[in-house]
Short mmCIF file of C-alpha atoms in Angstrom, two decimals:
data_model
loop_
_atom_site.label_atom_id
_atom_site.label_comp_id
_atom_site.label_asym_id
_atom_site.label_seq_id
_atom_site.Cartn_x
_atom_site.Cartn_y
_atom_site.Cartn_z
CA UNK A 1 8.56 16.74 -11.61
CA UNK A 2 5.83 13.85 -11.75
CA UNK A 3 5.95 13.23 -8.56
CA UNK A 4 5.80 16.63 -7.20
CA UNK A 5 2.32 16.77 -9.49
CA UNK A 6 1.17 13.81 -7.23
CA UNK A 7 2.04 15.38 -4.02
CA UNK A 8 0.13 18.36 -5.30
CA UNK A 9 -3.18 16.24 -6.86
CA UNK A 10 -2.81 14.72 -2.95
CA UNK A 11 -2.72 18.04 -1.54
CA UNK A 12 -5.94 19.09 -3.43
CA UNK A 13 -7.98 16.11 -2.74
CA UNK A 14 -7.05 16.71 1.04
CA UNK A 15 -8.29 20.29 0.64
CA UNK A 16 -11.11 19.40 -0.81
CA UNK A 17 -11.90 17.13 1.94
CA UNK A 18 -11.36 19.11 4.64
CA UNK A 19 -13.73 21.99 3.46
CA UNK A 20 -16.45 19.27 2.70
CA UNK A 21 -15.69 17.52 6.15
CA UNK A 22 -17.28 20.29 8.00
CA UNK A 23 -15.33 21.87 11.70
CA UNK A 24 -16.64 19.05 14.05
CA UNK A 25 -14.09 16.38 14.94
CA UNK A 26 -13.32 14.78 17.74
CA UNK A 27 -11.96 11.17 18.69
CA UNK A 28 -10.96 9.78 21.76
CA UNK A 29 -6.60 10.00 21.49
CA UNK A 30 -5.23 6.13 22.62
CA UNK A 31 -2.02 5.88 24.40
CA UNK A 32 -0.20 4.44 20.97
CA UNK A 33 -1.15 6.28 17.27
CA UNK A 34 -0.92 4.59 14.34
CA UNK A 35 1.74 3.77 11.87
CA UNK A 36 0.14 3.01 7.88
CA UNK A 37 2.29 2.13 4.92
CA UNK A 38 0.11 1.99 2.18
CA UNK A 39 2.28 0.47 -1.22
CA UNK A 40 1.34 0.97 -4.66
CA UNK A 41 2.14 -1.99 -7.09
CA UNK A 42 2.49 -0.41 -10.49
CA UNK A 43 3.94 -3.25 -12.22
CA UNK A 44 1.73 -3.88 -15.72
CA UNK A 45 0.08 -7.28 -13.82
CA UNK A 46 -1.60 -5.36 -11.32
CA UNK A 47 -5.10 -4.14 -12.89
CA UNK A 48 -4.36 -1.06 -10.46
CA UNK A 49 -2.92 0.53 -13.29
CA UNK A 50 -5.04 0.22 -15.80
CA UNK A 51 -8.56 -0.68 -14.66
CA UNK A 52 -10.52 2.45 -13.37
CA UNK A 53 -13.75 0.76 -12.09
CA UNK A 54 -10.86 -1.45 -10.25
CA UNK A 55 -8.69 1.42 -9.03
CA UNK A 56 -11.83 3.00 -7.55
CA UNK A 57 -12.84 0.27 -5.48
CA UNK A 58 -9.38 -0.01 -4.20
CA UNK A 59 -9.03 3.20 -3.64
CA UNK A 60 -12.11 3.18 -1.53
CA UNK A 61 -11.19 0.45 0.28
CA UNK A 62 -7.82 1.39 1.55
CA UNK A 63 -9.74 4.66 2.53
CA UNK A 64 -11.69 3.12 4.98
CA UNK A 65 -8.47 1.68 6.63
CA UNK A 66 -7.43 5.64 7.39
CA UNK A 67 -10.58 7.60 8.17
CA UNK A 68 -10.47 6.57 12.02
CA UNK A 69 -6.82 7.08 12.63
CA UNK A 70 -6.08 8.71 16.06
CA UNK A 71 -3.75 11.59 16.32
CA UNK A 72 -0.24 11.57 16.06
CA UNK A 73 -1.01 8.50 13.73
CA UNK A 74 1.63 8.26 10.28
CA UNK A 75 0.14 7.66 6.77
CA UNK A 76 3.13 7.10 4.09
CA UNK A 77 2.07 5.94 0.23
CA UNK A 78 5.05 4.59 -1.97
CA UNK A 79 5.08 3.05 -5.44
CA UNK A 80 7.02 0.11 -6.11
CA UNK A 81 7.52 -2.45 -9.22
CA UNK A 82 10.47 -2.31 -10.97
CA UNK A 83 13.87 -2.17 -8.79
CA UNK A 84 14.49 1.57 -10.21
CA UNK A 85 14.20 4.39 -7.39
CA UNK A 86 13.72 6.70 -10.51
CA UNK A 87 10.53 4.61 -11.27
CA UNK A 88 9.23 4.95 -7.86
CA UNK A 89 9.93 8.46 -7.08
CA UNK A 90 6.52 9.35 -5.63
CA UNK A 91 6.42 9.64 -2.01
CA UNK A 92 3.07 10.87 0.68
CA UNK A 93 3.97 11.46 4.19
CA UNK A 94 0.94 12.32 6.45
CA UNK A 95 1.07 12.88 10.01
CA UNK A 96 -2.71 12.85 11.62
CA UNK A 97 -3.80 16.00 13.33
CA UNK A 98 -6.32 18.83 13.63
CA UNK A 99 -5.22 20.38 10.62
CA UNK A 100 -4.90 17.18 8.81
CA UNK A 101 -7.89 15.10 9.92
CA UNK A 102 -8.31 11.16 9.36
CA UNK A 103 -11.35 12.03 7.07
CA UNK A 104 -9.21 14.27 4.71
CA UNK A 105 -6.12 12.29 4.39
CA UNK A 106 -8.23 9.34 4.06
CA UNK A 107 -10.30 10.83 1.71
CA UNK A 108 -6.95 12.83 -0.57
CA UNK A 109 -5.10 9.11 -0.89
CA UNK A 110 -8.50 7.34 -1.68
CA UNK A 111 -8.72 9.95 -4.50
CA UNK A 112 -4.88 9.56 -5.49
CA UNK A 113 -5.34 5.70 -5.75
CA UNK A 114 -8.83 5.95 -7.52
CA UNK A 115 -6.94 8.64 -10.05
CA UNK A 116 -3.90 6.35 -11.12
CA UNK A 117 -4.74 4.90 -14.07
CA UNK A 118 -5.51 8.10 -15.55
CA UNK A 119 -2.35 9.31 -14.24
CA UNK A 120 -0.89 5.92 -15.71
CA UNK A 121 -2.09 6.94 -19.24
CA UNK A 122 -1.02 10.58 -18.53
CA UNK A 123 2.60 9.83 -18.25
CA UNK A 124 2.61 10.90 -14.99
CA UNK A 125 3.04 7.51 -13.14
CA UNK A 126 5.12 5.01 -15.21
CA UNK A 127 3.64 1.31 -15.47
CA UNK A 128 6.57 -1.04 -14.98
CA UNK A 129 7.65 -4.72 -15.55
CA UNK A 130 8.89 -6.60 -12.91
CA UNK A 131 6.70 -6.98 -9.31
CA UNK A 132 9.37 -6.81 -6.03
CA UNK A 133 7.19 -6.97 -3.47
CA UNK A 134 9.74 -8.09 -1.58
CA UNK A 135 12.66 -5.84 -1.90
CA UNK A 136 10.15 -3.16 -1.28
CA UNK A 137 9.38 -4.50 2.26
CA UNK A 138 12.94 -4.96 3.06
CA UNK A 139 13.51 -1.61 1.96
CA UNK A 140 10.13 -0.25 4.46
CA UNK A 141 11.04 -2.17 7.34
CA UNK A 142 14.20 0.50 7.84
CA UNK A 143 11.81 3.51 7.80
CA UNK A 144 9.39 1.65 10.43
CA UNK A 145 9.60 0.65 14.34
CA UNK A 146 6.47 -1.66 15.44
CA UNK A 147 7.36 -0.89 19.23
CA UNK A 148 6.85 3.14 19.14
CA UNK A 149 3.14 2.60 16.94
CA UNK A 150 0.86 -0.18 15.67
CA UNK A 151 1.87 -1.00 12.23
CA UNK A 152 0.08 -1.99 9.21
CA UNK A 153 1.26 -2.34 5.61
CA UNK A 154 -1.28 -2.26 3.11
CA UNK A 155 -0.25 -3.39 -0.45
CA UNK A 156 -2.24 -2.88 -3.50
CA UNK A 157 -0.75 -5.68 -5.30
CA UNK A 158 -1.93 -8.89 -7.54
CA UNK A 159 0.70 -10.85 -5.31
CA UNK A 160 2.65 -12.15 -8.28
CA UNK A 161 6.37 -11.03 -6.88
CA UNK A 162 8.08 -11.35 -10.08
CA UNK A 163 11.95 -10.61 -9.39
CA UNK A 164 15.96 -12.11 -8.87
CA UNK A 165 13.84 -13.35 -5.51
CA UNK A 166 11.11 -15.57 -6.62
CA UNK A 167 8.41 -16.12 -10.21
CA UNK A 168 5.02 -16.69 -8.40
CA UNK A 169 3.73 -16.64 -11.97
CA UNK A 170 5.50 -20.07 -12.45
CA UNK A 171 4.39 -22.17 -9.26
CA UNK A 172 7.76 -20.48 -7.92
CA UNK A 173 8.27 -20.25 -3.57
CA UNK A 174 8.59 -16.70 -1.68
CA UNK A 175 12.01 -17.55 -0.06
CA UNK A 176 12.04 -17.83 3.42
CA UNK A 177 12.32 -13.24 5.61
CA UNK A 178 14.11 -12.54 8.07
CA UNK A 179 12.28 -11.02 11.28
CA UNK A 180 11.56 -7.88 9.48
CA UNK A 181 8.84 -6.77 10.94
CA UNK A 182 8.65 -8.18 14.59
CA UNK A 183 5.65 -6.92 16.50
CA UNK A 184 4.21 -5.26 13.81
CA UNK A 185 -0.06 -5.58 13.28
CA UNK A 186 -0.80 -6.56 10.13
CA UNK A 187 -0.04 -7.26 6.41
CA UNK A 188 -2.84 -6.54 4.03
CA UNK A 189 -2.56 -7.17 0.32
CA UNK A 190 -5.50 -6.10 -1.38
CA UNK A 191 -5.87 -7.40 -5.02
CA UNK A 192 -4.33 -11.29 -4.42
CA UNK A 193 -4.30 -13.22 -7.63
CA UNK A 194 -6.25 -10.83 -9.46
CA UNK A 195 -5.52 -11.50 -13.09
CA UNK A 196 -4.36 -15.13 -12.26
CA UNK A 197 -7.79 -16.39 -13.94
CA UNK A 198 -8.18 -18.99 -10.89
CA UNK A 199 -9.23 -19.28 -7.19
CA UNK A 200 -6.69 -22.16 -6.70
CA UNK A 201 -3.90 -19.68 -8.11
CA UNK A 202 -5.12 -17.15 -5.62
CA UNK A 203 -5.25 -19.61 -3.09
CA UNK A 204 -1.32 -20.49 -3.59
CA UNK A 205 -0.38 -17.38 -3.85
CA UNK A 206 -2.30 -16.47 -0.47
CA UNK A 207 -0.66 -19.15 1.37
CA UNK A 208 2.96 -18.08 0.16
CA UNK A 209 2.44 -14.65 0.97
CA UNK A 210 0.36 -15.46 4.77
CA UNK A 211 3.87 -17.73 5.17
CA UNK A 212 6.10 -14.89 4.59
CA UNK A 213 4.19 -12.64 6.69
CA UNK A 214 4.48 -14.62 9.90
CA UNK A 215 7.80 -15.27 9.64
CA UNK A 216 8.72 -11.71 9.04
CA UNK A 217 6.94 -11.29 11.99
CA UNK A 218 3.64 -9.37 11.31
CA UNK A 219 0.84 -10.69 13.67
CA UNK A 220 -1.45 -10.69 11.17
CA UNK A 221 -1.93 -11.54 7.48
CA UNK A 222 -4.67 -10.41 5.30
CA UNK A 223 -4.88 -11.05 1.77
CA UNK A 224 -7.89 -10.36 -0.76
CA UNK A 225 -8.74 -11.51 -3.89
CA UNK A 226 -12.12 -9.13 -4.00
CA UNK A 227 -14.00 -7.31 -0.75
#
């Protein structure tokens, strides 16, 4: 039931977009559209969940990353923290169009992400305590293929993986992916060592997580402490 109250607090903020958006639209279609996976880290470390001014920002900024997606182009949001599919039961699958514009579906998830620590506090999303960032790639990389779109995975995450793989919290090592993600554009983590208290920690955890990304295969790594 909670998440089918998030798919419909998505829906409105898309509706509410697209009557604000105004009819004209147009954008030159490239020969490949656009695959996004946009992750949600809800585990209690990641101010996400409990910081409004922060969710806001965030929410704006992973916006931005949608609002010039050419047609045909795939937005998906997922939560992830605790190993529990129960605990991660919301799920957004957007496929750009011209019914569903890059503007509205930008401008719907921006909203979603902006709205979750009040959704946190609700009851309505569950803050949880353990981070696996990792299983939760392992687990996207089956829904994904880098060679039919360009793919980026944007994570709003502090970084700290905190599972049976690996303790960043404790000067612990990301063990070393397989080729999960060959081809594919780009890993973003937006949020990297926030709550850490120090640019050195963000630093390390930077480098472990830019490590893992080019082995896994991504072509690019991107990871922010602040923007």
């Amino acid at each position: 039931m909670k998440a089918v109250q998030m798919r419909r607090l998505f829906s409105l903020a898309v509706l509410c977009a697209v009557a604000f958006s105004g009819a004209a639209w147009a954008v030159d279609e490239p020969s490949r559209p656009r695959t996004v996976v946009i992750g949600l880290d809800m585990s209690k470390s990641n101010p996400l969940v409990e910081d409004a001014a922060y969710a806001a920002r965030v929410g704006q900024r992973t916006a931005a990353e949608l609002e010039a997606l050419p047609l045909r182009s795939h937005v998906m949001l997922r939560t992830f923290g605790s190993y529990d599919i129960s605990a991660n039961a919301l799920k957004i699958d957007e496929v750009i169009s011209t019914r569903a514009k890059p503007q509205a579906v930008a401008e719907g998830i921006g909203a979603l992400i902006s709205a979750v620590p009040e959704l946190v506090a609700q009851g309505k999303l569950q803050a949880q305590g353990y981070t696996n960032v990792i299983s939760f790639l392992e687990n996207t990389s089956q829904l994904i293929d880098c060679n039919a779109s360009d793919v980026t995975v944007i994570l709003l995450t502090d970084g700290f993986e905190d599972s049976e793989y690996a303790n960043l919290t404790k000067r612990g090592a990301l063990p070393h992916p397989e080729a999960l993600y060959p081809g594919c554009a780009e890993l973003m983590m937006l949020g990297v060592g926030q709550g850490g208290g120090s640019p050195t920690v963000t630093k390390r955890v930077r480098e472990q997580w830019a490590a893992w990304a080019e082995a896994a295969g991504f072509q690019k790594y991107t990871g922010l402490y602040d923007w």
